[in-house]
Short mmCIF file of C-alpha atoms and ligand atoms in Angstrom, two decimals:
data_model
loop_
_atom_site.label_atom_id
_atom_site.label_comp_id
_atom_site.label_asym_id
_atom_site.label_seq_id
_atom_site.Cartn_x
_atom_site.Cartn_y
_atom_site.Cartn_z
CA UNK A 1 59.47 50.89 -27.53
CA UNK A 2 55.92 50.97 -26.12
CA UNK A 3 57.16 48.72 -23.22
CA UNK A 4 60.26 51.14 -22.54
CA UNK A 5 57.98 53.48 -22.23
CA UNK A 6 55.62 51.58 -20.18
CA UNK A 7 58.86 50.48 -18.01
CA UNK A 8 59.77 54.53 -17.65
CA UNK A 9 56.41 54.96 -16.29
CA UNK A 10 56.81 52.21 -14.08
CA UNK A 11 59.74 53.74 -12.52
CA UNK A 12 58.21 57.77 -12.03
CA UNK A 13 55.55 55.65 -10.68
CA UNK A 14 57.53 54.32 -8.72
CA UNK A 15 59.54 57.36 -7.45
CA UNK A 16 56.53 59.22 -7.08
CA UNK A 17 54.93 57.12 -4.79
CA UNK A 18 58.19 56.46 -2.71
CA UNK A 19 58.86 60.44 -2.68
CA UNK A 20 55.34 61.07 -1.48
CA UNK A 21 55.83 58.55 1.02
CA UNK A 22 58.91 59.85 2.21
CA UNK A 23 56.93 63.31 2.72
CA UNK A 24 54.28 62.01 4.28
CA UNK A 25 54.60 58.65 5.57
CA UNK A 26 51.32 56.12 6.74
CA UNK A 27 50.29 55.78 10.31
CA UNK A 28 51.89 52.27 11.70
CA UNK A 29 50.35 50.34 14.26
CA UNK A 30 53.15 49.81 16.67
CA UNK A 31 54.87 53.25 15.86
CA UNK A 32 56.10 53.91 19.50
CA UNK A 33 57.83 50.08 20.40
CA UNK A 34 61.58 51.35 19.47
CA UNK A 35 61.46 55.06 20.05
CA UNK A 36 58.79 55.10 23.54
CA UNK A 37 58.05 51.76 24.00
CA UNK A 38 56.20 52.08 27.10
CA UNK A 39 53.92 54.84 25.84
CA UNK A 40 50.62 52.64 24.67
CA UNK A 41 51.16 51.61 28.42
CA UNK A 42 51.25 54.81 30.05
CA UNK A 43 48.84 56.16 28.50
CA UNK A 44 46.18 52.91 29.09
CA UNK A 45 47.11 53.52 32.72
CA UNK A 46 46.35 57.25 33.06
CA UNK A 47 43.41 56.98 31.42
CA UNK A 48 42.04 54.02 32.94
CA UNK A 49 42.61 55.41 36.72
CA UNK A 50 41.05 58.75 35.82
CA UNK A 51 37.75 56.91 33.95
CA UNK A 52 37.23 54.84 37.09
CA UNK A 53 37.08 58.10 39.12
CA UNK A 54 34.70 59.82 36.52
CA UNK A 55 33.62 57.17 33.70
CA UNK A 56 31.75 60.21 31.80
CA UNK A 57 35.46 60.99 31.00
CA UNK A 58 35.79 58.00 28.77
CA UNK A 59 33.08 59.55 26.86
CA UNK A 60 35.01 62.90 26.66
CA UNK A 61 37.84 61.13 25.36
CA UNK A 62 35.87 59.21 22.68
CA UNK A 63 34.48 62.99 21.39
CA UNK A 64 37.76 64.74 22.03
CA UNK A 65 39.47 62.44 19.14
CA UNK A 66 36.19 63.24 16.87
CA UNK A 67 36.05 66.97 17.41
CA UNK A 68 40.07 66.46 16.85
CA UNK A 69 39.36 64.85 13.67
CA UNK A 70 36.91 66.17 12.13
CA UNK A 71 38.20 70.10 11.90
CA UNK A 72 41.61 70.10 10.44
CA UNK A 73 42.52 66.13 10.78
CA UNK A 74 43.83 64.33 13.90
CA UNK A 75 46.20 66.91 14.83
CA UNK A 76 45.38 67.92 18.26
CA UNK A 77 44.62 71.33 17.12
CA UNK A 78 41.58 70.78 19.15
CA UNK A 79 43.65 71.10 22.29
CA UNK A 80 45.35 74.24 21.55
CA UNK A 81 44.39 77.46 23.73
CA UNK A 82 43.45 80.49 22.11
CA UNK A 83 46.06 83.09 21.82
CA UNK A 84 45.83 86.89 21.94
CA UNK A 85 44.74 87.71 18.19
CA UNK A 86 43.95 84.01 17.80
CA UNK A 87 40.43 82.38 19.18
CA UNK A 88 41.02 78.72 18.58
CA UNK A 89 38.68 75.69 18.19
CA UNK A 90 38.76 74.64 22.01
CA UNK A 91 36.65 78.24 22.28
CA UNK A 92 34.16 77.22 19.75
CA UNK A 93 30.60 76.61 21.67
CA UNK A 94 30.63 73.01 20.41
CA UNK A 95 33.39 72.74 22.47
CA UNK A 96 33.67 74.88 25.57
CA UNK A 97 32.35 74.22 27.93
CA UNK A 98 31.39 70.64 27.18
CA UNK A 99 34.23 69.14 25.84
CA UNK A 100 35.79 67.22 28.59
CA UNK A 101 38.99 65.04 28.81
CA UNK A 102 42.08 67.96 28.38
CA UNK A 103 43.41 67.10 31.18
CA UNK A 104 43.92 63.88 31.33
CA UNK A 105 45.72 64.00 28.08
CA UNK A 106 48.04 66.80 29.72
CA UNK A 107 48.32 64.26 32.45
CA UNK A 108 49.70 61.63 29.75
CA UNK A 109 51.49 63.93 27.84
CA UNK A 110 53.81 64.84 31.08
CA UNK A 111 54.56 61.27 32.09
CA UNK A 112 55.62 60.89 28.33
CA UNK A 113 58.09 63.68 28.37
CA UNK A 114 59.38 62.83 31.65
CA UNK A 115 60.06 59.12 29.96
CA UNK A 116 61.30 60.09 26.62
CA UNK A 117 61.01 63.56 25.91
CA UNK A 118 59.62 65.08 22.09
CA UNK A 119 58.56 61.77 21.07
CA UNK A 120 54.96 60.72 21.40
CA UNK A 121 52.21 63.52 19.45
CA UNK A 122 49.69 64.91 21.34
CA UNK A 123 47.36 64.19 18.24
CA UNK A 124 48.61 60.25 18.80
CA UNK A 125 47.89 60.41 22.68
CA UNK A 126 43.99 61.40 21.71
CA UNK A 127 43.87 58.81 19.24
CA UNK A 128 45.16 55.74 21.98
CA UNK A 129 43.17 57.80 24.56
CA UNK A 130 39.97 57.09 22.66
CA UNK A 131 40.43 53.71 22.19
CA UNK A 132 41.31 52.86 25.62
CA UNK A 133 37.98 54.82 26.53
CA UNK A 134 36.34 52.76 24.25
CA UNK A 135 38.04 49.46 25.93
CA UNK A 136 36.79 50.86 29.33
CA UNK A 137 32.94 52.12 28.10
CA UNK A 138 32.31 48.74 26.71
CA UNK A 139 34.24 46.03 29.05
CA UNK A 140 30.96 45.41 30.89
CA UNK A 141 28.27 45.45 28.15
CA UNK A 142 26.59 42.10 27.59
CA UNK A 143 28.05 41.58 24.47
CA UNK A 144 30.97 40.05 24.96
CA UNK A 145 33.67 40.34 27.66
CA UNK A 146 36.87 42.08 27.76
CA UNK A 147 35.00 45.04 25.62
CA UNK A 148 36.14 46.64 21.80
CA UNK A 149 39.55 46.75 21.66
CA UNK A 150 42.04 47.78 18.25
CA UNK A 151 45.02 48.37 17.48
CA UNK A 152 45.49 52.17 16.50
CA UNK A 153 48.20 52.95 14.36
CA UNK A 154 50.14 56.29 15.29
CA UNK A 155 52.58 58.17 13.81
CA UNK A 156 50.15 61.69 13.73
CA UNK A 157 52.01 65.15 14.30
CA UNK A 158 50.78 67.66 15.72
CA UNK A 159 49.48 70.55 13.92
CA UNK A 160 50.74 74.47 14.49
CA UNK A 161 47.50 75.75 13.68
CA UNK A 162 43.80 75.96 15.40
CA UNK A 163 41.00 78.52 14.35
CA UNK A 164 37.55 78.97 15.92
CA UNK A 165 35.43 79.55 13.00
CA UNK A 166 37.05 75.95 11.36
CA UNK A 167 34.38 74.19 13.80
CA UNK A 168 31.53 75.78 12.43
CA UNK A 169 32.97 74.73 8.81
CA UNK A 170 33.19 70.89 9.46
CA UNK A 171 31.39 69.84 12.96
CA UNK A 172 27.91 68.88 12.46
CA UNK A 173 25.69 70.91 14.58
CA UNK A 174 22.51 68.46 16.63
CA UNK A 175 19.83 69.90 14.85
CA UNK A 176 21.28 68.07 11.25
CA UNK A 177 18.86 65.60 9.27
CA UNK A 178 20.41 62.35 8.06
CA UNK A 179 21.20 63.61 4.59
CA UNK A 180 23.26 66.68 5.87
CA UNK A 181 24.68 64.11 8.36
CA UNK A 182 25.87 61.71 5.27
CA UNK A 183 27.33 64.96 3.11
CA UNK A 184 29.42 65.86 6.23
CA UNK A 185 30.76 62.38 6.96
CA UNK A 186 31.36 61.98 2.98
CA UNK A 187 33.76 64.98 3.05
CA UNK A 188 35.87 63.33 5.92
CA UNK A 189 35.81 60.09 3.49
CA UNK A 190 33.50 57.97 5.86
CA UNK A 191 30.43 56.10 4.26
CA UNK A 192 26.88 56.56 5.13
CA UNK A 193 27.53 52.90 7.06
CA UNK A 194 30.14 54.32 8.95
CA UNK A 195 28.37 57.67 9.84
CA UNK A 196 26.00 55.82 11.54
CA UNK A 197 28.11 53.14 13.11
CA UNK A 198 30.09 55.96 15.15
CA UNK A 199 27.16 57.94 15.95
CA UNK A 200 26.67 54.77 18.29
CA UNK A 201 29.50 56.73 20.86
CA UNK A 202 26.26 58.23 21.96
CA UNK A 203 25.19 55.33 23.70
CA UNK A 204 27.89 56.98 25.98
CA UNK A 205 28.14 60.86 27.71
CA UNK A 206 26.20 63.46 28.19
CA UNK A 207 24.09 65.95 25.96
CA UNK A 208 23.64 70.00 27.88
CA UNK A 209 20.07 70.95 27.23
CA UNK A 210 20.48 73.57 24.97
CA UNK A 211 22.15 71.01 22.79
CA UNK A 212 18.30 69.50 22.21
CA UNK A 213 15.77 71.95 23.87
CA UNK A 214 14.42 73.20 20.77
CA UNK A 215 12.97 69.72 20.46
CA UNK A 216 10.87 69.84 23.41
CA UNK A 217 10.20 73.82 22.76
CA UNK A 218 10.35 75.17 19.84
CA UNK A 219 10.10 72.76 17.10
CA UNK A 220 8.20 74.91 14.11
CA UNK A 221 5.37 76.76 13.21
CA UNK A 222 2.87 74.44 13.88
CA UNK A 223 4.34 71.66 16.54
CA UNK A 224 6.40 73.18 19.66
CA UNK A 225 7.19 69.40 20.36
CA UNK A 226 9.09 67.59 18.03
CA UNK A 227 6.40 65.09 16.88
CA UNK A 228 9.46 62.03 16.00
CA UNK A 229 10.32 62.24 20.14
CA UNK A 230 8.50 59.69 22.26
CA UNK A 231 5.70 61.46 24.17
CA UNK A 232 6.51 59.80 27.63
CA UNK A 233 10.58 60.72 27.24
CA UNK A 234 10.09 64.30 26.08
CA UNK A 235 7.94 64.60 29.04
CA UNK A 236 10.77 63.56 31.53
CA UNK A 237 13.69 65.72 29.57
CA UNK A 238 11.04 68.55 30.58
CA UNK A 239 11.66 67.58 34.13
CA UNK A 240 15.60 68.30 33.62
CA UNK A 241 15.47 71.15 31.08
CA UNK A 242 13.74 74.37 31.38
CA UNK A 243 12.32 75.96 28.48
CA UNK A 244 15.06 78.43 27.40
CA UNK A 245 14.08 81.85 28.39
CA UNK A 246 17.05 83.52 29.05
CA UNK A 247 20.99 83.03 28.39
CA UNK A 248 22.08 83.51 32.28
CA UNK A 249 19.84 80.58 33.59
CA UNK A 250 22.15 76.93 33.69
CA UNK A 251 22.03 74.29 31.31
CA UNK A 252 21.65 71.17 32.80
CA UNK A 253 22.92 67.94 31.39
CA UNK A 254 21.29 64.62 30.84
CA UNK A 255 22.74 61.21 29.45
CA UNK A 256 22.31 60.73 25.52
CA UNK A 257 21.22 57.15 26.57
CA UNK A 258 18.91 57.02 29.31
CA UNK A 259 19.51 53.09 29.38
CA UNK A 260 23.25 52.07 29.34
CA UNK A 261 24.26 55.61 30.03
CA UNK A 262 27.98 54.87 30.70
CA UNK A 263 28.12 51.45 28.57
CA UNK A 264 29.69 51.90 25.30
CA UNK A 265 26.80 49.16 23.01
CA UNK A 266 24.36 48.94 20.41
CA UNK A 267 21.44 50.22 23.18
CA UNK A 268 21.57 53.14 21.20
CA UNK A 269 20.10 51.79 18.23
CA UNK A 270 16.92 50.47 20.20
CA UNK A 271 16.24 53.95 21.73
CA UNK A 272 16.21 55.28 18.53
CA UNK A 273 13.31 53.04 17.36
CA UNK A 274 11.81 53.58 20.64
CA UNK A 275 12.11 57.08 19.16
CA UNK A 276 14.36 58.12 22.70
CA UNK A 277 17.18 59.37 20.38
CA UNK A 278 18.23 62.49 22.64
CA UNK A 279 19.54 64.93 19.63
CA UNK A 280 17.98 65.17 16.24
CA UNK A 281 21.11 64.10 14.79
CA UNK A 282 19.70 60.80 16.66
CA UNK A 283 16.57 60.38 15.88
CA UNK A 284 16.97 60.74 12.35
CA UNK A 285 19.07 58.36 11.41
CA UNK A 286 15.95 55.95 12.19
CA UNK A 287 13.17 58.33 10.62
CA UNK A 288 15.62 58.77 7.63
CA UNK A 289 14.95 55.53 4.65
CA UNK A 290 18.47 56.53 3.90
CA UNK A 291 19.83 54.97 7.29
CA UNK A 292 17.06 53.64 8.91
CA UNK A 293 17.84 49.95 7.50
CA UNK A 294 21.54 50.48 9.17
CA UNK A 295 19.93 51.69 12.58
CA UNK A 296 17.80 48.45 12.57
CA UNK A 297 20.74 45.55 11.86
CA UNK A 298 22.06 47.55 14.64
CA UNK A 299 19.82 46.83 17.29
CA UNK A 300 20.12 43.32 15.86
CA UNK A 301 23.55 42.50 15.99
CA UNK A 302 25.89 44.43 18.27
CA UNK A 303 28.31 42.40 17.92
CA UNK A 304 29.08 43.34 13.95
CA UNK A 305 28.08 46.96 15.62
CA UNK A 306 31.06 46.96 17.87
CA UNK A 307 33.07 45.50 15.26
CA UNK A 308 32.47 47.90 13.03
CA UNK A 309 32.72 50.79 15.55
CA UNK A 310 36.27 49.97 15.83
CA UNK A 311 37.08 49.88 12.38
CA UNK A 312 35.55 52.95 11.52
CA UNK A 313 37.23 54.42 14.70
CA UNK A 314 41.07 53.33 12.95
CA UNK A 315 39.36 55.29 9.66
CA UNK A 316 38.23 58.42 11.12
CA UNK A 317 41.60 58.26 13.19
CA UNK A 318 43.16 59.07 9.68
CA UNK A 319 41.38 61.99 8.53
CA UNK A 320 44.19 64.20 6.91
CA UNK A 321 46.80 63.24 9.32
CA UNK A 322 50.11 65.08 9.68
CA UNK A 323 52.99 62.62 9.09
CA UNK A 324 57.12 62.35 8.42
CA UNK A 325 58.11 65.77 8.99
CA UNK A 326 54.90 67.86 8.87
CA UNK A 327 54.13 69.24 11.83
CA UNK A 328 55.77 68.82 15.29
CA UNK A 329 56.28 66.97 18.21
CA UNK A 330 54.62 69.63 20.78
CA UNK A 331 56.08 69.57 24.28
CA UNK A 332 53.08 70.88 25.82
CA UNK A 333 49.64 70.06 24.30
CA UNK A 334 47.98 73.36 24.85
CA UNK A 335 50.29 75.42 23.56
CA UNK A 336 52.69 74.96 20.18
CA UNK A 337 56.50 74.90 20.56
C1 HEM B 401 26.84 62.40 13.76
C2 HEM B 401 27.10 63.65 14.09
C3 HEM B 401 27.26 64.07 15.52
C4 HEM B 401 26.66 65.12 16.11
C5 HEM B 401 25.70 66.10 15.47
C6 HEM B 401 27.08 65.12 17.49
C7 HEM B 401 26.67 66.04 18.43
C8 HEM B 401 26.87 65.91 19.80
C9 HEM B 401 26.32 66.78 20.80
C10 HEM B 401 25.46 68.01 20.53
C11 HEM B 401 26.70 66.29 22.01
C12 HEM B 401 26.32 66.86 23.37
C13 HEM B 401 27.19 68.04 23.72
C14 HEM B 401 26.64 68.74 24.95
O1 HEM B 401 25.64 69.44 24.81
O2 HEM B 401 27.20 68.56 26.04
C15 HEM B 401 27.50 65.13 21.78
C16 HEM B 401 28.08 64.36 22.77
C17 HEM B 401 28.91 63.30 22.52
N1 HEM B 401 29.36 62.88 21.29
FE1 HEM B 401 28.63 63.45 19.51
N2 HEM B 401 27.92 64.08 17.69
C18 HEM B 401 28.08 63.40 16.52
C19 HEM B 401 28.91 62.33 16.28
C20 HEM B 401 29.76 61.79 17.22
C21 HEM B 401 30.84 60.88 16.93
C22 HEM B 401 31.22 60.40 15.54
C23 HEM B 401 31.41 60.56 18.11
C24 HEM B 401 32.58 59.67 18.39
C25 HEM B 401 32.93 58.65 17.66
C26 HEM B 401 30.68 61.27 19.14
C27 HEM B 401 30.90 61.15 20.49
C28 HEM B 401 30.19 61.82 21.47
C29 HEM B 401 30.26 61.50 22.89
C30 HEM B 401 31.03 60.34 23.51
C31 HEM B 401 29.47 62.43 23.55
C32 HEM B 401 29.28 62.59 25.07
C33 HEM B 401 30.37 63.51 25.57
C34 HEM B 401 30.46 63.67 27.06
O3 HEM B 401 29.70 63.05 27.82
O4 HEM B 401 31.31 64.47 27.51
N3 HEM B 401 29.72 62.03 18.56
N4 HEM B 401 27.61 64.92 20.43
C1 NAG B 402 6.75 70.84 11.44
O1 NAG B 402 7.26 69.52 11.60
C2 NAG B 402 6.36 68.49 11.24
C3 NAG B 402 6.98 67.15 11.57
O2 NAG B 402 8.29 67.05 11.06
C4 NAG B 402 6.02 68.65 9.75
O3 NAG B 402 5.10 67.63 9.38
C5 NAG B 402 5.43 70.01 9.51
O4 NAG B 402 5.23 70.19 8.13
C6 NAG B 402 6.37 71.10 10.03
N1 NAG B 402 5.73 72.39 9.91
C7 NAG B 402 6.34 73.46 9.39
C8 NAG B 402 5.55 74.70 9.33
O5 NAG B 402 7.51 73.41 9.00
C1 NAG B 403 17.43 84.44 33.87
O1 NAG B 403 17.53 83.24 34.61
C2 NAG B 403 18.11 83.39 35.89
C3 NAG B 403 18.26 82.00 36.52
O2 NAG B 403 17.13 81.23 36.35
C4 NAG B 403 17.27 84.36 36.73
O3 NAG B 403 17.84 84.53 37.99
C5 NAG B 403 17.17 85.70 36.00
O4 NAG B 403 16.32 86.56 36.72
C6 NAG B 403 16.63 85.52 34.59
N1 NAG B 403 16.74 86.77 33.86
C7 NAG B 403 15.74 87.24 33.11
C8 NAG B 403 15.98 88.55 32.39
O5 NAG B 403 14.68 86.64 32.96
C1 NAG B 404 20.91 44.46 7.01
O1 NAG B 404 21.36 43.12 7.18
C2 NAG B 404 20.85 42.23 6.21
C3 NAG B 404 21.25 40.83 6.62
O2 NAG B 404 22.62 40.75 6.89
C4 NAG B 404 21.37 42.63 4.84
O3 NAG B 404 20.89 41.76 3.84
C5 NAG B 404 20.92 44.07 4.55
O4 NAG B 404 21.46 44.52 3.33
C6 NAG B 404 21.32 45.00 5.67
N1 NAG B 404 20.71 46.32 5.45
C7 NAG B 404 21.42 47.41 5.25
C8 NAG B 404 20.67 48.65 5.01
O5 NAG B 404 22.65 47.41 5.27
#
């Protein structure tokens, strides 16, 4: 008796698991080879031509699928426009204006439907787009040669729904401390390791003053400097960024590392003991016990960083995906069908 009944729970296990996964099935490396089997392809190429006109668009594209990610899962609600009514995430000010990339994953996205039309996500063409940005950021860091590259399993759908105030809710702001910075991450699923193993994108890009000028400002009450930023580099980010006096003056950029600015490595790491880590969100994940111990094997072995990186770029890639039948294919990534 006790086994029949062990046997019938067996089987509802079993037909709950294979219902859910009908519903919702996993991401599949490969997903495209039958249905668009030149799509990994095309998508390698548009990228790749538009990062060797601008390579601060492979950084774009490395945020873009984080931003993506991190505020509803990877399902390119990031992209959409706000509608009348409707102010979407793209509006957010963590986004515009410095979120870069769109179009070159509109460019994608129309060689796609030219090829084979309502088949390849817009939430999927971020996710490749990333990784190929990745490929291209890191192919000539001393490392290794030929750069991080991984497989990124697809299958995402894109999501009908994007709202402004959703960014606020999940995307850490600069000015977080490492502990607020590991609660974030841990509500996405990713560890503390991995938290700080990503943050390593910004060994890549570009950080708008008012993204860090309270640093160099306006610190507290008793330092207007933020005491954990190297003297010598706070005094050349004063040469780029004005002290903010008023909202109508520009907001100049600099790179987030002042090094390897456009080589996707574990440089990073070694500004931040150098105490050069451009946001706060940088700096402290080294001043932090909680991660400093992570930052340091960092700086020691990039290769385990870069292997890492990619692995925790597959996991992040999975945050609350839409799969099966959720969702849709858009035809346009801007706009829902
Ligand atoms: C740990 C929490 C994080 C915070 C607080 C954060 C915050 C920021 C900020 C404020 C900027 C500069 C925006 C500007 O002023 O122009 C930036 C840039 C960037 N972030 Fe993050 N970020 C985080 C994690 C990540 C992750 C996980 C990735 C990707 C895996 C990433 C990739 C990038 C890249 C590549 C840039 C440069 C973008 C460009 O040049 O267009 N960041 N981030
Ligand atoms: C200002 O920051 C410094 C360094 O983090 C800290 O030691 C000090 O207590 C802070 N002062 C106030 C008033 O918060
Ligand atoms: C704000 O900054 C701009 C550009 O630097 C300047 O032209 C303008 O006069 C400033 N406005 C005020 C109120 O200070
Ligand atoms: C750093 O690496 C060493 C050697 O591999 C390891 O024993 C240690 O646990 C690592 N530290 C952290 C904080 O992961």
């Amino acid at each position: 008796m006790a086994s029949v009944v062990a046997g019938f729970h067996a089987l509802a296990l079993v037909l709950f698991v294979s219902v859910s996964a009908m519903a919702a099935p996993p991401l599949k490396v490969g997903y495209y080879l039958r249905t668009c089997p030149l799509a990994e392809n095309i998508i390698k190429q548009t990228v790749f031509n538009a990062v060797s006109r601008n390579p601060g668009m492979a950084a774009g594209l490395v945020r873009l699928h984080f931003h993506d990610c991190f505020v509803r899962g990877c399902d390119a609600s990031v992209l959409l426009k706000s509608t009348p009514g409707n102010p979407a995430e793209r509006d957010h000010p963590a986004n515009n204006p410095s979120l870069r990339g769109f179009e070159i994953i509109d460019q994608a996205k129309a060689r796609l439907e030219a090829l084979c039309p309502g088949t390849v996500s817009c939430a999927d063409i971020v996710a490749f787009a990333a990784r190929d940005s990745a490929q291209f950021a890191s192919r000539n860091s001393a490392l290794f040669t030929g750069g991080i590259i991984y497989d990124v399993p697809a299958g995402r759908r894109d999501g009908r729904v994007s709202r402004l105030p959703e960014v606020t809710q999940n995307l850490p702001p600069p000015s977080f401390n490492a502990q607020q910075l590991i609660a974030n991450f841990a509500r996405k699923g990713l560890s503390v390791d991995e938290m700080v193993t990503l943050s390593g994108a910004h060994s890549i890009g570009i950080s708008h003053c008012s993204s860090f000028s309270s640093r160099l400002y306006a610190f507290n009450a008793t330092h207007a400097q933020d005491p954990t930023l190297d003297r010598a580099y706070a005094a050349f980010l004063k040469t780029k960024c004005p002290p903010p006096s008023n909202k109508t003056q520009p907001d100049p950029t600099v790179p987030l590392d002042s090094i390897t600015a456009n080589t996707l490595d574990n440089k990073y790491y070694i500004q931040l003991l150098q105490r050069r880590g451009l946001l706060t969100s940088d700096e402290t994940l080294y001043t932090s016990p909680s991660t400093s111990g992570l930052v340091v094997n960092n700086t020691r072995n990039g290769y385990t960083w870069s292997w890492k990186f990619a692995k925790a770029m597959v996991k992040m890639g999975s945050i609350e995906v839409l799969t099966g039948n959720q969702g849709e294919i858009r035809k346009v990534c801007s706009v829902v069908n």
